[in-house]
C-alpha cells in the first residue's frame, strides 16, 4: 500500500490551450500553490503549453484528489511507465 | 527492411513525390544513433521552412539535414548508467524504428551476413525529428506528453510511437491518446503499435479512434537454423544464429547427462538446462541438448559451446542469442534424444542461419495483440497490419546484438508491433507526400480501404488480428474514396460515449455542446470499418451512417459490393454513389443484422467503380 503522503508523479490534463494572451505556466503554478504546502515550482516537472494544456507534478494522493475537482481540469492520473513494443 | 518494403511493392521504379523531402516524421522513442548510414544527409537540401523545432544541445549529439530536430525528456528515476543524457540511442529500438519509417537506402546491410540486402525507410527522402522519451526503465507518461506537446508545435507531419501499456486506459487518462488527439486537431496522424500481448483476446492497446493502431505480421522471408547430427540427419530449427561453426562437428551432450551434482541438481532438472543446473566441466566446449525452452542463461554460464533446445512455443518469430543456438519442435527433439541415447560419441553442429521462403505470409504473428477493442467495443482495432517479424534495420552501436553479448552491430533483426508501427508510419508519410492536405482520418482511411485482405485461415481471430488487412502503401496513394473525419466528428463521438459537456469543451477548446441531435453513436463515427458487438447467442441489428469523399476520378459511379456470410445480413442504401467532382461527398447507410453464436462473423463492403475497390471490413461478434 502506498503512503498517501508520499509524492508521486501525476498528470493533470486540462484540454486545449486557453485562448488569448495567457501565461499557461503561471496558471499551472497558481493551481499548485493552492494545494501544495511548500514551493509549487519545486513539484512541477513539466508544463504543457505549446500544443495543449496540462502539467506533470509530484503530488500526494490528497493533492491529486483536490485537483480533480478543480474547474478546468479534465483528468488527473498517476504517471505510468509505458514499455517499448 | 531488406525485404519488407519490396514485399509491399516498393522498388526502384516506384513513383515518389517531389515534396517527400518536406515531410517530417516525429519519432517518439529511445532516440537515434545519428552516425548510422541510414541517417546520412548527403543530397538533402536545407531544412523545410515549416520546421519550428530545435536540436537540443548535448555533448555527444548533433543534427544534420536528415535528422533536423532532436530533444530528450528525462525525469528522475528514468535512466540507468548506460543511458546517454542526450537524444542518442543507447538501446537500439529508436534507431531501428526510425530507420524503418524514414531511413535512407543503404545497400549490403545485414546482421553478420544474415538478411543481407538494401535497407530503407518508407520515405527515405523525408526528414526526421527525434523525441527521446524512453530510457532504461521505461517511457514515462510525463515525457510522452512533453514530446507530443513539442512535436505538434514543432511542425511534424506524422508521429510514430511504438510504446504502450499492458492494459488500456480511458482515452483521457492515457498520455498517448491525449497527445494523439491534439496531434489530430493539428492535422497530424499518430501511428501506434497495437501491443505484443497476443494472441490473448482484447489485449490490443493504443485504441483511440483518432489514431492508427498497427498489428504485426510476417513477410515472405523466414529464417532457419539447421542442426546436423553425427549420423548425417539435419533438422530445421527456428532462431537467428549469427555464429558460423563452419560445419565442424562438436561433442553433443544431453543436459540430463550433465547434472550439477555439487548443487544437488538431479538429471530430471538438468535436462531443462535451467541456470545452475548444468555441470560446467561436462558441458564445456560441447553442444548441449535441452528438453525445454528455458532461454540461454543456463548453457551460457556453464560454458557450453552451443545449445539445441526443444521448444513447444510459437515458431513464427525468431530471437538472436549470444552463442550458437537453435530450437527444434517436439518431434525433432524426440529424434535427437533417441540419437543421443543410442550413440556412443554423439556429435552435432549448428549452422549459421539461412533464409527460406515463408509461403504462408502474410499472417499476423502470435504475439501481436488482438481485439476486440477493450475501450470502445464497437470500433474495430487494430486498424490494419504491417511487417513486424524478423525485421533488419539500423541499430545503436552502443547496444549489443543481445543481452549477455559483447558484439556490436550497425544493423539488427528484431520483432514486435514496434517494428510494424514504423512501417505504417512510413506508408502514411508516403501517402501524405502525395496528398499533403489530407487529414489524419483521410490518410488512415486510404491505408485501411486499400489494405490487402487477409483471411481467418491463418489467423483464427480474423479481423481482431489484422483489422482491414495488410498495408498496401502504393495503392493507398489512390484510394478512390476516403472516410474523412475531423475534430467535430470525434467530439460527437465523445458526446455519445458519455463524456461531460464541460470536459468536451475543455478538450476541444470551443463551445461544443452535446445534445440528442449532436451526440454521435459509436456506429456513426465516420470510420472505414464497421464493428458491432453483443452478448453471446443474441441477434442484433445496427445502423451505421457513413460519408465518403471522392478523391479519385472526378466523374465516377461506385457500386456497393457486399460480402455477407451466413448469419450476417448487410444492406446498403443507396447501393450506387455517383460523383461529379473531386472532393464531392456522398452519404450512405449500412444496416447490419447478425445472428451471433459464441464467436464472430465477418463480411465486407466494397465500393467499386471498376478502378478502385474501397474495402471495409464488417465484423459482428459476441462480446
XYZ file of C-alpha atoms in Angstrom:
708
model
C 0.000 0.000 0.000
C 1.293 3.398 -0.883
C 1.656 6.106 1.698
C -0.914 8.795 0.887
C 1.633 11.435 1.905
C 4.243 10.073 -0.476
C 4.687 12.153 -3.580
C 4.471 10.571 -6.999
C 4.183 11.987 -10.471
C 0.648 12.821 -11.596
C -0.514 14.109 -14.949
C -3.023 16.941 -14.775
C -4.688 17.202 -18.179
C -6.580 20.406 -18.907
C -7.555 20.093 -22.560
C -6.888 22.627 -25.264
C -4.789 25.738 -24.730
C -6.688 28.734 -23.384
C -7.485 31.438 -25.911
C -5.784 34.809 -25.772
C -2.561 36.083 -24.292
C -2.400 33.935 -21.199
C 0.614 32.570 -19.360
C -0.251 28.900 -19.110
C 2.727 28.209 -16.863
C 1.511 30.818 -14.397
C -1.897 29.140 -14.341
C -0.244 25.818 -13.548
C 1.903 27.307 -10.798
C -1.141 29.106 -9.396
C -3.113 25.876 -9.228
C -0.265 24.123 -7.464
C 0.176 26.973 -4.985
C -3.432 26.493 -3.930
C -2.979 22.858 -2.995
C 0.708 22.232 -2.272
C 2.302 23.014 1.048
C 5.694 24.326 0.011
C 7.137 25.844 -3.129
C 4.905 24.991 -6.086
C 7.658 25.230 -8.680
C 9.602 22.543 -6.817
C 6.965 19.910 -7.561
C 6.246 20.959 -11.150
C 8.036 18.711 -13.651
C 6.549 19.739 -16.977
C 4.205 22.491 -18.025
C 2.475 21.541 -21.278
C 1.753 24.817 -23.022
C 2.729 24.635 -26.699
C 0.048 22.328 -28.113
C -2.299 21.549 -25.238
C -2.844 22.448 -21.627
C -1.713 20.452 -18.642
C 1.183 19.718 -16.386
C 3.055 16.955 -14.627
C 3.831 17.391 -10.954
C 4.929 15.402 -7.925
C 1.840 15.293 -5.747
C 0.441 13.407 -2.816
C -2.744 11.457 -3.330
C -4.686 14.094 -1.400
C -3.292 16.890 -3.538
C -4.152 14.975 -6.685
C -7.701 14.453 -5.454
C -8.053 18.163 -4.769
C -7.019 18.954 -8.327
C -9.557 16.507 -9.735
C -12.385 18.732 -8.621
C -10.877 21.954 -9.942
C -12.525 23.885 -12.732
C -10.626 23.498 -15.979
C -9.252 20.070 -15.178
C -10.249 17.184 -17.470
C -8.392 14.403 -15.691
C -5.766 13.729 -13.064
C -3.996 10.390 -13.199
C -0.798 8.881 -11.850
C 2.050 8.722 -14.340
C 2.801 5.209 -15.506
C 5.815 3.783 -17.233
C 4.969 2.525 -20.687
C 7.022 -0.150 -22.406
C 8.650 -0.492 -25.796
C 6.716 -2.806 -28.088
C 13.663 -3.766 -44.096
C 15.994 -5.505 -46.533
C 12.845 -7.288 -47.747
C 9.766 -5.618 -46.221
C 9.289 -2.624 -48.495
C 9.999 -4.713 -51.570
C 7.462 -7.225 -50.225
C 4.941 -4.359 -50.360
C 5.843 -3.440 -53.926
C 8.411 -0.720 -53.358
C 11.124 -0.813 -55.982
C 13.391 1.477 -57.970
C 10.638 2.206 -60.498
C 8.007 3.261 -57.969
C 6.703 6.796 -58.047
C 7.878 9.211 -55.411
C 6.604 12.653 -54.597
C 8.735 15.703 -55.250
C 7.775 17.003 -51.815
C 8.852 13.891 -49.904
C 11.838 15.815 -48.563
C 9.430 18.300 -46.947
C 7.772 15.555 -44.894
C 8.909 15.478 -41.268
C 8.446 12.303 -39.247
C 8.306 12.728 -35.478
C 9.748 9.641 -33.793
C 8.923 9.285 -30.093
C 11.249 6.508 -28.992
C 14.663 5.785 -27.424
C 16.460 8.334 -29.608
C 18.678 7.539 -32.588
C 22.275 6.697 -33.413
C 22.988 9.718 -35.611
C 26.103 8.268 -37.268
C 24.094 5.407 -38.780
C 24.329 5.359 -42.591
C 20.526 5.287 -42.601
C 20.550 8.919 -41.458
C 23.232 10.190 -43.829
C 22.174 13.612 -45.125
C 24.155 13.621 -48.372
C 21.997 15.159 -51.079
C 19.467 16.689 -48.690
C 18.580 20.323 -49.193
C 18.006 22.878 -46.479
C 15.610 22.171 -43.610
C 11.925 22.730 -44.570
C 10.757 26.241 -43.742
C 7.773 24.948 -41.774
C 10.100 23.405 -39.178
C 9.866 25.147 -35.826
C 11.738 22.656 -33.705
C 15.229 22.521 -32.342
C 18.226 20.264 -31.877
C 18.680 20.134 -28.154
C 22.265 20.873 -27.232
C 24.224 17.983 -25.797
C 27.829 16.935 -25.873
C 27.512 13.826 -27.978
C 24.754 14.574 -30.446
C 24.453 16.785 -33.487
C 21.703 17.037 -36.074
C 22.113 17.243 -39.833
C 19.854 17.853 -42.818
C 18.269 14.397 -42.368
C 17.849 14.439 -38.581
C 16.608 18.010 -38.353
C 15.462 18.007 -34.754
C 16.142 16.164 -31.546
C 15.033 16.547 -27.951
C 15.077 14.356 -24.868
C 12.763 14.136 -21.861
C 14.222 12.811 -18.678
C 12.764 12.708 -15.202
C 14.231 11.279 -12.036
C 14.406 7.536 -11.977
C 14.002 7.022 -15.736
C 17.583 6.384 -16.702
C 20.265 3.871 -15.920
C 24.046 4.255 -16.068
C 24.195 3.107 -19.684
C 21.813 5.790 -20.920
C 23.118 8.832 -22.756
C 21.716 12.075 -21.374
C 21.037 13.239 -24.908
C 18.879 12.186 -27.884
C 21.481 9.494 -28.633
C 20.076 5.981 -28.585
C 21.700 3.648 -26.074
C 19.218 0.851 -26.636
C 18.796 0.357 -30.391
C 14.996 0.385 -30.562
C 14.639 4.018 -31.642
C 17.346 3.714 -34.286
C 15.580 0.609 -35.628
C 12.092 2.156 -35.788
C 13.342 5.464 -37.181
C 15.293 3.850 -39.987
C 12.270 1.664 -40.794
C 9.972 4.661 -41.189
C 12.313 7.205 -42.695
C 15.839 5.878 -43.138
C 17.746 6.337 -46.354
C 18.748 3.465 -48.640
C 21.807 1.507 -47.500
C 22.960 -1.427 -49.589
C 24.687 -4.577 -48.369
C 23.259 -4.239 -44.862
C 22.947 -7.374 -42.759
C 23.308 -8.872 -39.315
C 26.614 -10.714 -39.660
C 25.618 -11.649 -43.202
C 22.035 -12.615 -42.351
C 19.162 -10.905 -44.248
C 21.671 -9.124 -46.466
C 20.219 -6.515 -48.772
C 19.317 -2.875 -49.126
C 17.621 -1.484 -46.040
C 15.422 1.586 -46.311
C 12.578 3.502 -44.799
C 9.177 4.068 -46.371
C 10.064 7.677 -47.155
C 13.857 7.783 -47.472
C 13.930 11.429 -48.522
C 11.877 12.599 -45.550
C 13.267 14.401 -42.519
C 13.409 13.058 -39.001
C 12.609 14.758 -35.723
C 13.725 12.737 -32.706
C 11.918 12.884 -29.364
C 13.641 10.642 -26.854
C 11.026 9.528 -24.334
C 12.209 6.044 -23.423
C 15.097 5.169 -21.146
C 16.392 2.056 -19.433
C 13.458 1.979 -17.047
C 10.670 2.698 -19.479
C 8.798 5.578 -21.043
C 7.067 7.866 -18.564
C 3.713 9.468 -19.261
C 5.077 12.913 -18.432
C 7.841 12.538 -21.018
C 5.431 11.198 -23.639
C 3.131 14.193 -23.164
C 6.055 16.624 -23.249
C 7.203 15.089 -26.526
C 3.716 15.337 -28.052
C 3.481 18.939 -26.824
C 6.718 19.770 -28.648
C 6.307 17.588 -31.754
C 2.895 19.063 -32.586
C 4.176 22.623 -32.185
C 7.447 21.878 -33.988
C 5.566 21.080 -37.184
C 5.983 17.348 -37.746
C 3.690 15.705 -40.314
C 3.329 12.241 -38.781
C 4.034 10.966 -35.269
C 5.251 7.412 -34.726
C 5.068 5.839 -31.301
C 5.898 2.179 -30.699
C 5.223 2.013 -26.972
C 2.259 1.315 -24.767
C 0.822 -0.021 -21.564
C -0.023 -3.608 -20.821
C -3.605 -2.601 -20.183
C -5.727 0.038 -21.892
C -6.847 3.216 -20.166
C -9.710 5.592 -20.743
C -8.841 7.965 -23.586
C -8.220 10.999 -21.405
C -6.282 9.113 -18.765
C -3.856 7.842 -21.390
C -0.952 10.085 -22.363
C -0.725 8.601 -25.863
C -4.440 9.056 -26.612
C -4.317 12.622 -25.257
C -1.269 13.502 -27.323
C -2.700 11.842 -30.424
C -5.960 13.791 -30.016
C -4.189 17.143 -30.051
C -1.989 15.959 -32.909
C -5.141 15.077 -34.855
C -6.506 18.564 -34.186
C -3.432 19.974 -35.913
C -3.698 17.580 -38.854
C -1.046 15.145 -37.649
C -1.707 11.403 -37.731
C -0.293 9.348 -34.859
C 0.749 5.831 -35.786
C 0.745 3.455 -32.809
C 1.822 -0.107 -32.137
C -1.032 -2.405 -31.107
C 0.956 -4.201 -28.403
C 2.733 -7.535 -28.017
C 0.293 -9.306 -25.715
C -1.296 -11.559 -28.294
C -2.914 -13.823 -29.020
C -4.897 -13.053 -25.870
C -8.302 -11.639 -26.918
C -8.859 -7.995 -26.031
C -5.160 -7.337 -25.491
C -4.882 -4.517 -28.043
C -3.782 -1.131 -26.656
C -3.475 2.373 -28.132
C -7.051 2.144 -29.389
C -8.131 5.789 -29.609
C -10.276 6.274 -32.721
C -8.225 9.300 -33.820
C -5.007 7.287 -34.162
C -3.812 4.400 -36.304
C -3.350 1.079 -34.487
C -0.959 -1.333 -36.167
C -0.696 -5.112 -35.725
C 2.390 -7.093 -36.754
C 2.612 -9.710 -39.475
C 5.144 -11.823 -41.318
C 6.734 -11.286 -44.700
C 7.634 -13.956 -47.245
C 11.069 -14.475 -45.695
C 11.749 -16.745 -42.769
C 14.932 -17.701 -41.025
C 16.024 -21.278 -40.493
C 18.840 -22.549 -38.277
C 19.752 -26.101 -39.222
C 21.210 -28.647 -36.815
C 23.221 -31.540 -38.194
C 23.894 -34.697 -36.206
C 26.827 -37.076 -36.461
C 24.568 -39.572 -38.242
C 24.014 -37.078 -41.049
C 20.440 -36.158 -40.113
C 19.597 -32.474 -40.477
C 16.792 -30.725 -38.608
C 15.452 -27.232 -39.201
C 15.325 -25.016 -36.161
C 13.945 -21.576 -35.521
C 16.406 -18.987 -34.251
C 18.674 -16.324 -35.654
C 22.100 -17.883 -35.241
C 24.778 -15.353 -36.102
C 27.669 -17.706 -35.329
C 29.390 -19.758 -38.009
C 30.786 -23.075 -36.793
C 31.773 -23.761 -40.409
C 30.144 -27.164 -40.361
C 32.596 -28.558 -37.813
C 31.118 -31.336 -35.689
C 31.352 -30.910 -31.909
C 30.660 -33.250 -28.988
C 26.928 -33.279 -28.305
C 25.596 -33.918 -24.797
C 22.142 -34.324 -23.322
C 21.501 -31.841 -20.494
C 20.095 -34.719 -18.450
C 23.516 -36.365 -18.593
C 25.267 -33.314 -17.125
C 23.575 -32.578 -13.798
C 25.289 -30.149 -11.464
C 25.578 -32.590 -8.565
C 27.544 -30.141 -6.423
C 24.357 -28.074 -6.217
C 22.264 -31.196 -5.751
C 20.623 -30.916 -9.160
C 19.175 -34.187 -10.415
C 19.112 -35.327 -14.031
C 15.333 -34.700 -14.085
C 16.094 -30.990 -13.776
C 19.389 -30.599 -15.620
C 17.686 -31.848 -18.795
C 15.881 -28.492 -18.852
C 19.182 -26.553 -18.582
C 17.975 -24.062 -16.010
C 20.647 -21.650 -14.738
C 22.840 -23.561 -12.267
C 21.522 -26.948 -13.369
C 24.396 -27.993 -15.637
C 27.806 -29.387 -14.723
C 30.237 -26.933 -16.336
C 33.013 -29.498 -16.569
C 30.849 -31.883 -18.574
C 29.345 -29.351 -20.986
C 32.290 -27.036 -21.589
C 33.145 -26.911 -25.294
C 30.156 -29.072 -26.217
C 26.761 -28.509 -27.774
C 24.043 -29.233 -25.212
C 20.569 -30.541 -25.893
C 17.882 -29.247 -23.532
C 14.364 -30.599 -23.313
C 12.539 -27.393 -22.600
C 12.931 -23.812 -23.748
C 14.379 -22.000 -20.734
C 16.384 -19.330 -22.560
C 20.136 -19.385 -22.881
C 21.467 -18.330 -19.465
C 21.945 -21.869 -18.118
C 24.012 -23.123 -21.046
C 25.947 -19.850 -21.369
C 27.031 -19.763 -17.726
C 28.032 -23.430 -17.864
C 30.388 -22.660 -20.741
C 28.666 -24.686 -23.434
C 29.799 -24.062 -26.983
C 26.259 -24.076 -28.267
C 22.777 -25.327 -27.495
C 19.819 -27.010 -29.120
C 16.544 -26.634 -27.299
C 13.302 -28.477 -27.715
C 10.585 -25.838 -27.827
C 6.841 -26.198 -27.703
C 6.242 -22.485 -28.223
C 5.444 -20.431 -31.277
C 7.919 -20.526 -34.125
C 6.607 -17.577 -36.054
C 9.330 -15.152 -34.932
C 12.964 -15.594 -34.002
C 15.430 -14.358 -31.432
C 19.201 -13.963 -31.575
C 21.426 -15.441 -28.876
C 24.950 -14.843 -27.608
C 26.060 -18.362 -28.548
C 25.298 -20.844 -31.356
C 21.671 -21.776 -30.719
C 18.749 -23.490 -32.366
C 15.312 -24.577 -31.217
C 13.553 -27.634 -32.595
C 9.968 -28.812 -32.381
C 8.972 -31.663 -30.087
C 9.005 -34.330 -32.797
C 12.508 -33.428 -33.895
C 13.500 -33.172 -30.240
C 12.459 -36.806 -29.756
C 14.655 -37.858 -32.661
C 17.579 -36.017 -31.102
C 17.051 -37.712 -27.739
C 16.948 -41.057 -29.487
C 20.218 -40.240 -31.256
C 21.857 -39.133 -28.006
C 20.654 -42.287 -26.197
C 21.835 -44.701 -28.859
C 25.141 -43.201 -29.949
C 28.413 -43.729 -28.173
C 30.126 -40.458 -29.066
C 27.339 -38.190 -30.345
C 28.309 -35.106 -32.310
C 26.442 -32.196 -33.837
C 26.857 -28.817 -35.403
C 24.636 -25.766 -35.641
C 24.679 -23.931 -38.937
C 24.544 -20.209 -39.323
C 21.004 -19.051 -40.059
C 19.868 -19.185 -43.649
C 16.724 -17.736 -45.141
C 13.824 -19.531 -46.700
C 10.516 -18.630 -48.291
C 7.561 -18.242 -45.956
C 4.776 -19.483 -48.191
C 2.025 -18.627 -45.700
C 2.896 -14.918 -45.474
C 1.492 -12.603 -44.586
C -0.176 -13.715 -41.376
C -0.413 -11.944 -38.055
C 2.300 -13.120 -35.698
C 1.281 -14.846 -32.482
C 2.483 -12.088 -30.152
C 0.624 -9.259 -31.910
C -2.143 -8.007 -29.610
C -5.670 -8.905 -30.622
C -9.011 -7.161 -30.445
C -11.770 -6.801 -29.534
C -11.209 -3.179 -28.641
C -11.426 -3.098 -24.842
C -12.371 0.590 -24.581
C -14.900 1.137 -27.371
C -16.089 -2.322 -28.240
C -17.816 -1.265 -31.458
C -14.770 0.260 -33.109
C -12.552 -2.331 -34.725
C -8.945 -2.336 -33.509
C -6.238 -2.971 -34.602
C -6.873 -0.998 -37.787
C -4.503 -2.913 -40.035
C -1.309 -4.912 -40.042
C 2.220 -4.347 -41.357
C 5.527 -6.232 -41.326
C 6.797 -6.672 -37.789
C 8.577 -10.031 -37.714
C 12.345 -10.557 -38.019
C 12.989 -7.062 -39.305
C 16.539 -5.991 -40.172
C 17.068 -2.273 -39.560
C 19.662 0.130 -38.192
C 20.890 -0.313 -34.624
C 22.674 1.656 -31.974
C 26.363 0.872 -31.753
C 26.129 1.471 -28.021
C 23.993 -1.638 -27.733
C 24.975 -5.256 -28.279
C 23.103 -7.711 -30.511
C 21.501 -9.343 -27.478
C 21.920 -9.082 -23.742
C 24.945 -11.025 -22.466
C 26.620 -10.362 -25.808
C 29.754 -8.342 -26.470
C 29.309 -7.896 -30.212
C 28.147 -4.543 -31.519
C 26.468 -4.139 -34.846
C 25.084 -1.408 -37.059
C 22.039 -3.480 -38.030
C 19.960 -5.881 -36.013
C 16.991 -8.194 -36.504
C 14.134 -7.816 -34.017
C 10.379 -8.375 -33.935
C 7.414 -6.558 -32.429
C 4.483 -4.313 -33.174
C 7.198 -1.709 -32.572
C 8.549 -2.818 -35.931
C 5.204 -2.857 -37.762
C 4.205 0.587 -36.483
C 7.013 2.451 -38.275
C 6.201 0.579 -41.484
C 2.687 2.040 -41.238
C 4.193 5.399 -40.310
C 6.342 5.295 -43.421
C 3.330 4.285 -45.505
C 1.245 7.118 -44.037
C 4.042 9.582 -44.762
C 4.291 8.211 -48.282
C 0.561 8.892 -48.781
C 0.908 12.332 -47.215
C 3.753 13.169 -49.589
C 1.270 12.856 -52.473
C -1.671 14.388 -50.622
C -0.236 16.936 -48.180
C -3.649 18.418 -47.360
C -5.317 15.168 -46.368
C -6.480 14.873 -42.776
C -5.193 12.170 -40.440
C -8.505 10.320 -40.863
C -8.264 10.501 -44.653
C -4.739 9.074 -44.610
C -5.811 6.309 -42.249
C -8.824 5.603 -44.451
C -6.603 5.382 -47.538
C -4.359 2.867 -45.787
C -7.289 0.810 -44.481
C -9.517 0.698 -47.555
C -6.653 -0.266 -49.852
C -5.233 -2.868 -47.466
C -4.732 -6.323 -48.912
C -7.490 -8.507 -47.456
C -6.402 -11.337 -45.208
C -8.321 -14.431 -44.215
C -9.004 -16.241 -40.997
C -7.330 -19.358 -42.434
C -4.038 -18.291 -40.880
C -5.481 -16.173 -38.069
C -8.474 -17.586 -36.265
C -9.135 -14.196 -34.684
C -9.785 -12.780 -38.164
C -10.242 -9.015 -38.212
C -9.448 -8.850 -34.482
C -5.916 -9.829 -35.525
C -5.438 -7.876 -38.755
C -8.183 -5.230 -38.907
C -8.692 -4.164 -42.501
C -5.740 -6.248 -43.672
C -2.143 -5.736 -44.747
C -0.959 -2.261 -45.729
C -0.505 -1.648 -49.429
C 1.191 1.766 -49.499
C 1.453 2.143 -53.275
C -2.291 1.631 -53.722
C -3.033 3.846 -50.716
C -1.986 6.914 -52.687
C -5.009 6.339 -54.936
C -7.855 5.051 -52.744
C -10.712 6.484 -54.836
C -12.839 7.395 -51.835
C -11.927 8.269 -48.253
C -13.854 8.139 -44.999
C -12.837 11.512 -43.631
C -13.335 12.766 -40.081
C -12.264 15.823 -38.188
C -12.317 17.137 -34.666
C -16.070 17.807 -34.732
C -16.738 14.151 -35.573
C -14.653 12.969 -32.637
C -16.405 15.481 -30.365
C -19.761 13.963 -31.385
C -18.294 10.549 -30.721
C -17.138 11.639 -27.255
C -20.603 13.022 -26.529
C -22.038 9.662 -27.465
C -19.508 7.965 -25.218
C -20.812 9.894 -22.229
C -18.058 12.433 -21.661
C -19.369 15.545 -19.911
C -20.037 18.740 -21.828
C -17.608 20.577 -19.562
C -14.782 18.182 -20.347
C -15.549 18.089 -24.058
C -15.434 21.885 -24.181
C -12.061 21.840 -22.446
C -10.692 19.179 -24.752
C -11.950 20.837 -27.916
C -11.232 24.375 -26.749
C -14.547 25.651 -28.025
C -18.174 25.792 -27.008
C -19.041 22.377 -28.401
C -22.250 21.060 -26.971
C -23.742 17.653 -26.577
C -27.396 17.103 -27.300
C -29.609 14.363 -28.632
C -29.209 15.945 -32.059
C -25.428 16.191 -31.992
C -24.479 13.146 -29.943
C -22.837 10.639 -32.222
C -23.276 6.994 -31.598
C -20.185 4.864 -31.857
C -21.595 3.394 -35.040
C -21.818 6.802 -36.712
C -18.189 7.832 -36.335
C -17.075 8.017 -39.964
C -14.704 5.087 -39.592
C -13.529 2.929 -42.522
C -14.505 -0.273 -40.712
C -17.736 -1.480 -39.134
C -17.969 -3.338 -35.820
C -20.903 -4.396 -33.696
C -20.879 -6.445 -30.548
C -23.489 -8.150 -28.445
C -23.820 -10.815 -25.823
C -23.402 -14.422 -26.979
C -26.400 -16.043 -28.597
C -28.186 -12.779 -29.298
C -29.291 -11.407 -32.623
C -28.550 -7.742 -33.173
C -29.107 -5.063 -35.758
C -27.115 -1.860 -36.059
C -27.401 1.090 -38.403
C -24.206 2.825 -39.494
C -24.190 6.241 -41.169
C -21.175 6.986 -43.321
C -19.942 9.666 -45.704
C -17.263 9.183 -48.317
C -15.295 11.858 -50.140
C -14.307 11.429 -53.758
C -10.538 11.653 -54.183
C -10.403 9.608 -57.385
C -11.845 10.335 -60.814
C -13.985 13.473 -60.966
C -16.898 11.706 -62.635
C -17.390 8.265 -61.225
C -20.029 5.782 -60.142
C -19.369 3.425 -57.282
C -21.430 0.289 -56.781
C -21.758 -1.335 -53.366
C -20.480 -4.911 -53.347
C -21.423 -6.728 -50.195
C -19.889 -9.916 -48.889
C -22.145 -11.365 -46.204
C -21.589 -14.911 -44.967
C -24.441 -16.907 -43.381
C -25.586 -15.257 -40.170
C -24.829 -11.743 -41.387
C -27.277 -9.541 -43.269
C -25.839 -6.357 -44.763
C -27.939 -3.753 -46.553
C -26.503 -0.585 -48.126
C -28.648 2.411 -49.094
C -28.147 3.762 -51.673
C -26.273 0.983 -53.380
C -24.799 3.291 -56.016
C -22.893 6.521 -55.326
C -22.403 8.963 -58.190
C -19.787 11.692 -58.126
C -19.332 14.668 -60.410
C -16.226 16.296 -58.969
C -13.252 15.598 -56.776
C -13.970 16.461 -53.164
C -17.695 15.722 -53.507
C -19.165 13.881 -50.560
C -21.901 11.268 -50.609
C -23.572 9.635 -47.646
C -24.995 6.188 -47.244
C -26.448 3.928 -44.592
C -25.321 0.417 -43.788
C -27.699 -1.792 -41.840
C -26.143 -4.898 -40.386
C -28.062 -7.720 -38.797
C -26.246 -10.593 -37.150
C -27.244 -13.884 -35.551
C -24.440 -14.289 -33.066
C -23.415 -17.536 -31.519
C -20.339 -17.511 -29.353
C -17.827 -16.068 -31.755
C -17.597 -13.634 -34.627
C -18.931 -13.281 -38.134
C -17.277 -11.028 -40.637
C -18.079 -9.742 -44.068
C -17.202 -6.679 -46.061
C -18.463 -3.713 -48.019
C -16.603 -2.701 -51.154
C -17.356 0.447 -53.113
C -16.253 -0.401 -56.647
C -16.013 1.958 -59.637
C -14.208 -0.543 -61.795
C -10.869 1.059 -60.978
C -10.886 1.458 -57.212
C -12.109 -1.098 -54.703
C -12.741 0.759 -51.459
C -12.867 -2.063 -48.946
C -14.211 -2.022 -45.393
C -14.436 -4.988 -43.040
C -17.731 -5.579 -41.231
C -17.383 -7.527 -38.001
C -20.104 -8.734 -35.653
C -19.004 -10.555 -32.556
C -20.099 -11.924 -29.222
C -18.515 -9.770 -26.576
